[in-house]
PDB file of C-alpha atoms in Angstrom:
ATOM      1  CA  MET A1010       0.070  -0.013   0.012  1.00  0.00           C
ATOM      2  CA  ALA A1011       2.964   2.220  -0.132  1.00  0.00           C
ATOM      3  CA  ASP A1012       1.801   3.375  -3.537  1.00  0.00           C
ATOM      4  CA  VAL A1013      -1.483   4.621  -1.924  1.00  0.00           C
ATOM      5  CA  LEU A1014       0.527   6.720   0.501  1.00  0.00           C
ATOM      6  CA  ALA A1015       2.632   8.216  -2.217  1.00  0.00           C
ATOM      7  CA  LEU A1016      -0.436   9.224  -4.146  1.00  0.00           C
ATOM      8  CA  VAL A1017      -1.879  10.647  -0.821  1.00  0.00           C
ATOM      9  CA  GLU A1018       1.278  12.707  -0.253  1.00  0.00           C
ATOM     10  CA  ALA A1019       1.174  14.044  -3.641  1.00  0.00           C
ATOM     11  CA  ARG A1020      -2.456  15.143  -3.203  1.00  0.00           C
ATOM     12  CA  LEU A1021      -1.632  16.891   0.068  1.00  0.00           C
ATOM     13  CA  ARG A1022       1.335  18.685  -1.553  1.00  0.00           C
ATOM     14  CA  GLU A1023      -0.847  19.760  -4.484  1.00  0.00           C
ATOM     15  CA  ALA A1024      -3.455  21.161  -2.094  1.00  0.00           C
ATOM     16  CA  LEU A1025      -1.368  22.591   0.735  1.00  0.00           C
ATOM     17  CA  GLY A1026       2.161  23.173  -0.640  1.00  0.00           C
ATOM     18  CA  GLU A1027       5.358  21.736   0.573  1.00  0.00           C
ATOM     19  CA  PRO A1028       5.629  20.568   4.212  1.00  0.00           C
ATOM     20  CA  ASP A1029       8.319  22.002   6.498  1.00  0.00           C
ATOM     21  CA  ALA A1030       8.301  19.357   8.980  1.00  0.00           C
ATOM     22  CA  ARG A1031       7.134  15.707   9.477  1.00  0.00           C
ATOM     23  CA  ALA A1032       7.182  13.261  12.393  1.00  0.00           C
ATOM     24  CA  SER A1033       6.432   9.539  12.561  1.00  0.00           C
ATOM     25  CA  VAL A1034       4.954   7.475  15.307  1.00  0.00           C
ATOM     26  CA  THR A1035       4.653   3.752  15.389  1.00  0.00           C
ATOM     27  CA  PHE A1036       2.278   2.087  17.756  1.00  0.00           C
ATOM     28  CA  LEU A1037       2.722  -1.572  18.904  1.00  0.00           C
ATOM     29  CA  GLY A1038       0.886  -3.766  16.240  1.00  0.00           C
ATOM     30  CA  THR A1039       0.143  -0.842  13.806  1.00  0.00           C
ATOM     31  CA  ASP A1040       1.585   0.575  10.680  1.00  0.00           C
ATOM     32  CA  ARG A1041       3.701   3.747  10.953  1.00  0.00           C
ATOM     33  CA  VAL A1042       1.685   7.068  10.827  1.00  0.00           C
ATOM     34  CA  GLU A1043       3.418  10.329   9.828  1.00  0.00           C
ATOM     35  CA  VAL A1044       2.117  13.791  10.388  1.00  0.00           C
ATOM     36  CA  LEU A1045       3.099  16.437   7.992  1.00  0.00           C
ATOM     37  CA  ARG A1046       3.198  20.275   8.943  1.00  0.00           C
ATOM     38  CA  PHE A1047       2.402  22.820   6.240  1.00  0.00           C
ATOM     39  CA  PRO A1048       3.553  26.268   7.338  1.00  0.00           C
ATOM     40  CA  ALA A1049       1.482  29.357   7.603  1.00  0.00           C
ATOM     41  CA  GLU A1050       2.520  32.006   5.043  1.00  0.00           C
ATOM     42  CA  ASN A1051       2.676  34.544   7.846  1.00  0.00           C
ATOM     43  CA  ARG A1052       1.761  35.142  11.458  1.00  0.00           C
ATOM     44  CA  GLY A1053      -2.002  34.524  12.070  1.00  0.00           C
ATOM     45  CA  ARG A1054      -2.466  32.462   8.901  1.00  0.00           C
ATOM     46  CA  ALA A1055      -3.405  28.671   9.196  1.00  0.00           C
ATOM     47  CA  VAL A1056      -0.804  26.123   9.907  1.00  0.00           C
ATOM     48  CA  ARG A1057      -2.041  22.768   8.587  1.00  0.00           C
ATOM     49  CA  TYR A1058      -1.339  19.467  10.124  1.00  0.00           C
ATOM     50  CA  ALA A1059      -2.086  16.310   7.886  1.00  0.00           C
ATOM     51  CA  THR A1060      -1.745  12.577   8.713  1.00  0.00           C
ATOM     52  CA  LEU A1061      -0.206  10.189   6.258  1.00  0.00           C
ATOM     53  CA  GLY A1062      -0.581   6.469   6.851  1.00  0.00           C
ATOM     54  CA  MET A1063      -4.149   6.130   8.054  1.00  0.00           C
ATOM     55  CA  SER A1064      -5.285   5.420   4.492  1.00  0.00           C
ATOM     56  CA  ALA A1065      -2.848   2.557   3.888  1.00  0.00           C
ATOM     57  CA  GLN A1066      -5.512   0.093   4.931  1.00  0.00           C
ATOM     58  CA  PRO A1067      -9.300   0.519   4.604  1.00  0.00           C
ATOM     59  CA  MET A1068     -11.228   1.029   7.952  1.00  0.00           C
ATOM     60  CA  SER A1069     -13.579  -1.959   8.665  1.00  0.00           C
ATOM     61  CA  ASP A1070     -16.639  -2.465  10.667  1.00  0.00           C
ATOM     62  CA  PRO A1071     -15.480  -3.567  14.093  1.00  0.00           C
ATOM     63  CA  THR A1072     -18.427  -6.201  14.207  1.00  0.00           C
ATOM     64  CA  ALA A1073     -17.113  -7.774  10.917  1.00  0.00           C
ATOM     65  CA  VAL A1074     -15.635 -11.326  11.521  1.00  0.00           C
ATOM     66  CA  LEU A1075     -12.891 -10.639   8.868  1.00  0.00           C
ATOM     67  CA  ALA A1076     -11.646  -7.247   7.750  1.00  0.00           C
ATOM     68  CA  ASP A1077     -11.604  -6.766   4.018  1.00  0.00           C
ATOM     69  CA  PRO A1078      -7.920  -5.979   2.970  1.00  0.00           C
ATOM     70  CA  VAL A1079      -9.102  -3.756   0.026  1.00  0.00           C
ATOM     71  CA  LYS A1080     -12.623  -2.590   0.389  1.00  0.00           C
ATOM     72  CA  GLY A1081     -13.778  -0.113   2.983  1.00  0.00           C
ATOM     73  CA  PRO A1082     -13.552   3.670   3.672  1.00  0.00           C
ATOM     74  CA  ARG A1083     -10.072   5.181   3.678  1.00  0.00           C
ATOM     75  CA  ALA A1084      -9.271   8.628   5.237  1.00  0.00           C
ATOM     76  CA  GLU A1085      -6.520  11.064   6.500  1.00  0.00           C
ATOM     77  CA  LEU A1086      -7.002  13.703   9.021  1.00  0.00           C
ATOM     78  CA  VAL A1087      -6.318  17.412   8.422  1.00  0.00           C
ATOM     79  CA  LEU A1088      -6.220  20.133  11.310  1.00  0.00           C
ATOM     80  CA  SER A1089      -5.982  23.885  10.687  1.00  0.00           C
ATOM     81  CA  VAL A1090      -4.923  26.260  13.338  1.00  0.00           C
ATOM     82  CA  LYS A1091      -3.662  29.792  13.450  1.00  0.00           C
ATOM     83  CA  GLY A1092       0.120  29.972  13.320  1.00  0.00           C
ATOM     84  CA  GLY A1093       2.336  31.730  15.951  1.00  0.00           C
ATOM     85  CA  VAL A1094      -0.431  31.869  18.621  1.00  0.00           C
ATOM     86  CA  ALA A1095       0.196  28.659  20.590  1.00  0.00           C
ATOM     87  CA  ASP A1096       2.602  25.702  20.737  1.00  0.00           C
ATOM     88  CA  THR A1097       0.501  23.716  18.399  1.00  0.00           C
ATOM     89  CA  ASP A1098       3.413  21.655  16.944  1.00  0.00           C
ATOM     90  CA  LYS A1099       2.881  19.435  20.110  1.00  0.00           C
ATOM     91  CA  VAL A1100      -0.268  18.110  18.260  1.00  0.00           C
ATOM     92  CA  LEU A1101       1.783  15.855  16.178  1.00  0.00           C
ATOM     93  CA  ARG A1102       1.627  12.809  18.666  1.00  0.00           C
ATOM     94  CA  PRO A1103      -2.098  13.326  19.448  1.00  0.00           C
ATOM     95  CA  LEU A1104      -2.965  13.428  15.647  1.00  0.00           C
ATOM     96  CA  ALA A1105      -0.965  10.292  15.107  1.00  0.00           C
ATOM     97  CA  VAL A1106      -2.928   8.602  17.923  1.00  0.00           C
ATOM     98  CA  LEU A1107      -5.974   9.636  16.302  1.00  0.00           C
ATOM     99  CA  ALA A1108      -5.023   8.280  12.822  1.00  0.00           C
ATOM    100  CA  ALA A1109      -4.105   5.118  14.423  1.00  0.00           C
ATOM    101  CA  SER A1110      -7.435   4.489  16.136  1.00  0.00           C
ATOM    102  CA  PRO A1111      -8.967   2.539  13.224  1.00  0.00           C
ATOM    103  CA  GLN A1112      -6.299  -0.183  13.530  1.00  0.00           C
ATOM    104  CA  VAL A1113      -5.926  -0.019  17.334  1.00  0.00           C
ATOM    105  CA  GLU A1114      -9.538   0.358  18.351  1.00  0.00           C
ATOM    106  CA  GLY A1115     -11.411  -0.793  15.105  1.00  0.00           C
ATOM    107  CA  LEU A1116     -13.069   2.590  14.729  1.00  0.00           C
ATOM    108  CA  VAL A1117     -14.582   3.814  11.337  1.00  0.00           C
ATOM    109  CA  VAL A1118     -13.818   7.514  11.287  1.00  0.00           C
ATOM    110  CA  ALA A1119     -16.542   9.482   9.485  1.00  0.00           C
ATOM    111  CA  PRO A1120     -17.935  13.166   9.412  1.00  0.00           C
ATOM    112  CA  GLY A1121     -19.832  13.745  12.684  1.00  0.00           C
ATOM    113  CA  SER A1122     -17.592  11.524  14.737  1.00  0.00           C
ATOM    114  CA  SER A1123     -15.977  12.670  17.913  1.00  0.00           C
ATOM    115  CA  LEU A1124     -12.367  11.588  18.701  1.00  0.00           C
ATOM    116  CA  ASP A1125     -10.961  12.219  22.092  1.00  0.00           C
ATOM    117  CA  VAL A1126      -7.243  11.905  23.178  1.00  0.00           C
ATOM    118  CA  GLY A1127      -7.878  12.406  26.887  1.00  0.00           C
ATOM    119  CA  GLU A1128      -5.444  15.287  27.281  1.00  0.00           C
ATOM    120  CA  PRO A1129      -4.888  18.742  25.832  1.00  0.00           C
ATOM    121  CA  LEU A1130      -4.135  18.632  22.076  1.00  0.00           C
ATOM    122  CA  TRP A1131      -1.193  20.896  22.655  1.00  0.00           C
ATOM    123  CA  PRO A1132       0.259  22.629  25.839  1.00  0.00           C
ATOM    124  CA  GLY A1133      -2.320  24.978  27.236  1.00  0.00           C
ATOM    125  CA  ALA A1134      -5.088  24.039  24.802  1.00  0.00           C
ATOM    126  CA  PRO A1135      -8.657  24.009  26.066  1.00  0.00           C
ATOM    127  CA  PHE A1136      -9.324  21.034  23.601  1.00  0.00           C
ATOM    128  CA  THR A1137      -9.071  17.290  24.461  1.00  0.00           C
ATOM    129  CA  SER A1138     -11.113  16.239  21.347  1.00  0.00           C
ATOM    130  CA  VAL A1139     -12.028  16.829  17.800  1.00  0.00           C
ATOM    131  CA  LEU A1140     -15.322  16.919  15.868  1.00  0.00           C
ATOM    132  CA  VAL A1141     -14.663  15.170  12.312  1.00  0.00           C
ATOM    133  CA  ALA A1142     -16.162  17.637   9.660  1.00  0.00           C
ATOM    134  CA  GLU A1143     -17.276  16.908   6.192  1.00  0.00           C
ATOM    135  CA  PRO A1144     -14.338  16.466   3.533  1.00  0.00           C
ATOM    136  CA  GLY A1145     -13.923  18.089   0.165  1.00  0.00           C
ATOM    137  CA  GLY A1146     -13.250  21.844   1.068  1.00  0.00           C
ATOM    138  CA  LEU A1147      -9.443  21.946   1.494  1.00  0.00           C
ATOM    139  CA  VAL A1148      -8.171  18.809   0.080  1.00  0.00           C
ATOM    140  CA  ALA A1149     -10.183  17.050  -2.512  1.00  0.00           C
ATOM    141  CA  ASP A1150     -10.963  13.296  -2.391  1.00  0.00           C
ATOM    142  CA  LEU A1151      -8.188  11.000  -3.959  1.00  0.00           C
ATOM    143  CA  ASP A1152      -9.883   8.363  -6.161  1.00  0.00           C
ATOM    144  CA  LEU A1153      -8.097   4.921  -6.181  1.00  0.00           C
ATOM    145  CA  ASP A1154      -8.441   2.002  -8.579  1.00  0.00           C
ATOM    146  CA  GLU A1155     -11.382  -0.187  -8.163  1.00  0.00           C
ATOM    147  CA  PRO A1156     -12.456  -1.822  -5.854  1.00  0.00           C
ATOM    148  CA  MET A1157     -10.685   0.521  -3.381  1.00  0.00           C
ATOM    149  CA  GLU A1158     -12.701   3.443  -2.163  1.00  0.00           C
ATOM    150  CA  PRO A1159     -11.368   7.005  -2.399  1.00  0.00           C
ATOM    151  CA  VAL A1160      -9.288   8.580   0.240  1.00  0.00           C
ATOM    152  CA  ARG A1161     -11.184  11.277   2.028  1.00  0.00           C
ATOM    153  CA  PHE A1162      -9.348  14.107   3.767  1.00  0.00           C
ATOM    154  CA  LEU A1163     -11.285  14.752   6.892  1.00  0.00           C
ATOM    155  CA  PRO A1164     -10.977  18.161   8.607  1.00  0.00           C
ATOM    156  CA  LEU A1165     -10.670  18.256  12.343  1.00  0.00           C
ATOM    157  CA  LEU A1166     -12.573  20.936  14.532  1.00  0.00           C
ATOM    158  CA  PRO A1167     -11.107  20.918  18.059  1.00  0.00           C
ATOM    159  CA  MET A1168     -13.756  20.906  20.860  1.00  0.00           C
ATOM    160  CA  THR A1169     -13.674  21.734  24.524  1.00  0.00           C
ATOM    161  CA  PRO A1170     -14.868  19.146  26.994  1.00  0.00           C
ATOM    162  CA  ASN A1171     -18.194  20.997  27.342  1.00  0.00           C
ATOM    163  CA  GLU A1172     -18.608  21.383  23.565  1.00  0.00           C
ATOM    164  CA  ALA A1173     -18.010  17.623  23.366  1.00  0.00           C
ATOM    165  CA  ALA A1174     -20.538  16.636  26.112  1.00  0.00           C
ATOM    166  CA  TRP A1175     -23.057  19.102  24.315  1.00  0.00           C
ATOM    167  CA  LYS A1176     -22.312  17.376  21.006  1.00  0.00           C
ATOM    168  CA  ARG A1177     -23.152  13.831  22.530  1.00  0.00           C
ATOM    169  CA  VAL A1178     -26.644  15.109  23.496  1.00  0.00           C
ATOM    170  CA  HIS A1179     -27.637  17.358  20.591  1.00  0.00           C
ATOM    171  CA  GLY A1180     -25.468  16.010  17.689  1.00  0.00           C
ATOM    172  CA  ALA A1181     -22.748  17.246  15.462  1.00  0.00           C
ATOM    173  CA  GLN A1182     -24.898  19.464  13.124  1.00  0.00           C
ATOM    174  CA  ALA A1183     -26.299  21.363  16.203  1.00  0.00           C
ATOM    175  CA  LEU A1184     -22.887  22.170  17.418  1.00  0.00           C
ATOM    176  CA  GLN A1185     -21.663  23.351  14.096  1.00  0.00           C
ATOM    177  CA  GLU A1186     -24.664  25.507  13.740  1.00  0.00           C
ATOM    178  CA  ARG A1187     -24.012  26.949  17.249  1.00  0.00           C
ATOM    179  CA  TRP A1188     -20.330  27.641  16.249  1.00  0.00           C
ATOM    180  CA  LEU A1189     -21.558  29.433  13.050  1.00  0.00           C
ATOM    181  CA  ASN A1190     -24.315  31.397  14.702  1.00  0.00           C
ATOM    182  CA  LYS A1191     -21.809  32.778  17.457  1.00  0.00           C
ATOM    183  CA  GLY A1192     -19.109  33.430  14.871  1.00  0.00           C
ATOM    184  CA  THR A1193     -16.631  31.075  16.500  1.00  0.00           C
ATOM    185  CA  ASP A1194     -13.186  31.183  14.993  1.00  0.00           C
ATOM    186  CA  LEU A1195     -12.377  27.470  14.948  1.00  0.00           C
ATOM    187  CA  ARG A1196      -8.863  28.047  13.960  1.00  0.00           C
ATOM    188  CA  ASP A1197      -8.105  29.985  17.043  1.00  0.00           C
ATOM    189  CA  PRO A1198      -5.752  27.546  19.061  1.00  0.00           C
ATOM    190  CA  LEU A1199      -6.754  29.380  22.299  1.00  0.00           C
ATOM    191  CA  ARG A1200     -10.431  30.284  21.845  1.00  0.00           C
ATOM    192  CA  ALA A1201     -12.904  29.703  24.628  1.00  0.00           C
ATOM    193  CA  GLY A1202     -15.734  27.258  24.357  1.00  0.00           C
ATOM    194  CA  VAL A1203     -18.816  28.581  22.554  1.00  0.00           C
ATOM    195  CA  ALA A1204     -21.951  29.470  25.002  1.00  0.00           C
ATOM    196  CA  LEU A1205     -24.152  26.389  25.125  1.00  0.00           C
ATOM    197  CA  ASP A1206     -27.132  27.695  27.172  1.00  0.00           C
TER     198      ASP A1206
END
C-alpha cells in the first residue's frame, strides 16, 4: 500500500504546498503514521497538520468477522490552526494517535464522529477532542483504482470538553450551527468554548 501513501502525499502537496516538518509514530501492532506540517504564509494564517498512513488500510466495521484488505473507507486527518499563537506543533503525537485509532480500536472515522485523546491537544489547549467535519473543502478526495474506495481528507475541529458533551446530546450538526451562529473562530488555538445555554 506504499503506492497509496505516495498518491496521498502528492495530493496533500498539491493542495497545501510543501511540508516544512514531518514526524512519524509507530504504535505496537500498527503501521507507521506520519504527520506533516504545512507552514503558515505569515503570522495569523493557518498552519495545517495532515496525517499520512491512516489510509494505507481501509477502515473496517468492528463487528465484521474478517476485515476486508481492499474494500472499505479510507481517510486521512487534517487540522488547521492559526500559526504563531500557541505551541501547536505538540499536536503531532495526538494526531498520530487519532489516525491509528481505526487499526488500534477498530473505529470507522467518519464526518460527525468525535475523537478524544484524553489530554490537551497541545500545551495550554482548552481542547481534548475533535469533531470530524465533512471533507472536500481543503483537500479533494483522492480516487483509487477499483475496488478501493477514495481517500477522504477529513477536517478536524477542536472541541472543549463542554462542547464535546453538548455534541453527544444534541449532535454534530447542532454544534456546528451553534459555532456558526456565534461567529466562532475554529482555527483559534486558544479560543474559549462557545456558549451552550
